[in-house]
XYZ file of C-alpha atoms in Angstrom:
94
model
C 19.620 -17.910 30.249
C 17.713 -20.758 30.616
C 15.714 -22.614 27.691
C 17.646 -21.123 24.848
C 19.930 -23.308 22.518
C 23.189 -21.975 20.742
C 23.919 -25.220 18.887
C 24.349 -25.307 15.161
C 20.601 -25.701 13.634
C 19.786 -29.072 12.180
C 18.936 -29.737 8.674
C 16.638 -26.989 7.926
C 13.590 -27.643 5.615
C 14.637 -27.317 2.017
C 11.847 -26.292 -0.632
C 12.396 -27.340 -4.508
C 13.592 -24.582 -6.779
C 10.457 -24.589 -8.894
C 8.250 -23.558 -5.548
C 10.976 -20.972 -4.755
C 10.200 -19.602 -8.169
C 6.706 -19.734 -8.321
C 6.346 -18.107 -4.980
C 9.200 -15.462 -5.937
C 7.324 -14.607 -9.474
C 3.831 -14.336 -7.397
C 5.470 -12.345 -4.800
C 6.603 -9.643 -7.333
C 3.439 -9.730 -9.013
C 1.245 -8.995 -6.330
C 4.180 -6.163 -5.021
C 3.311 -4.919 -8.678
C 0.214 -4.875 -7.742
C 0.142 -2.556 -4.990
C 3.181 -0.432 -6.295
C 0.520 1.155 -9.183
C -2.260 1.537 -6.478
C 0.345 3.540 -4.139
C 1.054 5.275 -7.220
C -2.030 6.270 -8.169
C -2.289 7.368 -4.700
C 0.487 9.381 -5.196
C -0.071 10.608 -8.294
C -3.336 12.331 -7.043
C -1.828 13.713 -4.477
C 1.002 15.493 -6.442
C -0.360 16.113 -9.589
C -4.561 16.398 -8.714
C -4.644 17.551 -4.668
C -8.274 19.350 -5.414
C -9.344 15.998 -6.065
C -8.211 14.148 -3.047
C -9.485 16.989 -1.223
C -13.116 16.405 -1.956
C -15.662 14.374 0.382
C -15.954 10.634 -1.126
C -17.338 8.147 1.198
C -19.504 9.500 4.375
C -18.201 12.974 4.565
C -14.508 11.522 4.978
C -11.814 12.995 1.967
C -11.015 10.961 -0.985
C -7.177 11.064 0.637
C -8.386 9.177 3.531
C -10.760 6.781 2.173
C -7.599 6.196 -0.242
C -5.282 5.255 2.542
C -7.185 2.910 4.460
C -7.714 1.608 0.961
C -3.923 0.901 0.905
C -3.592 -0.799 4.503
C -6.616 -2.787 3.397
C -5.253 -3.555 0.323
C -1.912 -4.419 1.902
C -2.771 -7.112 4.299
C -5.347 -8.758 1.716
C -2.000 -9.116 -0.619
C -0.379 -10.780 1.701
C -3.041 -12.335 2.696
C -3.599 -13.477 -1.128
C 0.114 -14.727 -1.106
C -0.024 -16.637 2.385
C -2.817 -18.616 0.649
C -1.542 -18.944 -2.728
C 1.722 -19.729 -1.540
C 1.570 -22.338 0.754
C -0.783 -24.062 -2.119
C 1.735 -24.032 -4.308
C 4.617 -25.811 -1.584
C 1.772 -28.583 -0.634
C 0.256 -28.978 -3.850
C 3.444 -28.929 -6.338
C 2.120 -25.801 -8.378
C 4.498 -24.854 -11.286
């Protein structure tokens, strides 16, 4: 196969520990994040289903509107941390 090399990889890139950190400690955080709105999600569905049940936004169920919420809420995370993070490895953030 043409164009493909199986060499040992030169010196890769190495980040300082305190940007590994920082960008570790944000990463968690924002997981956090999104771990209570999924289980607020979930909680309604388990515990309060009459409630997701009912219209919300245009005629569309609360359930829906709720999980497009989470997709959207998913990519602007990482979205958030793509920013935040790549900040913090040009700009020295500690």
């Amino acid at each position: 196969m043409g164009g493909l090399d199986f060499k040992a990889p030169g010196a890769a890139e190495q980040e300082e520990a305190h940007v590994v950190a920082y960008n570790s400690r944000l990463g968690v955080g924002l997981f956090a994040v999104y771990v209570l709105f999924y289980g607020g999600f979930m909680a309604l569905s388990a515990f309060r289903p009459e409630v997701m049940g009912r219209p919300f936004l245009g005629g569309v169920n609360l359930s829906v509107v709720y999980g497009f919420a989470l997709i959207v809420a998913a990519l602007l995370l990482a979205l958030l941390y793509l920013v935040v993070s790549r900040k913090s490895a040009a700009g020295g953030a500690s």
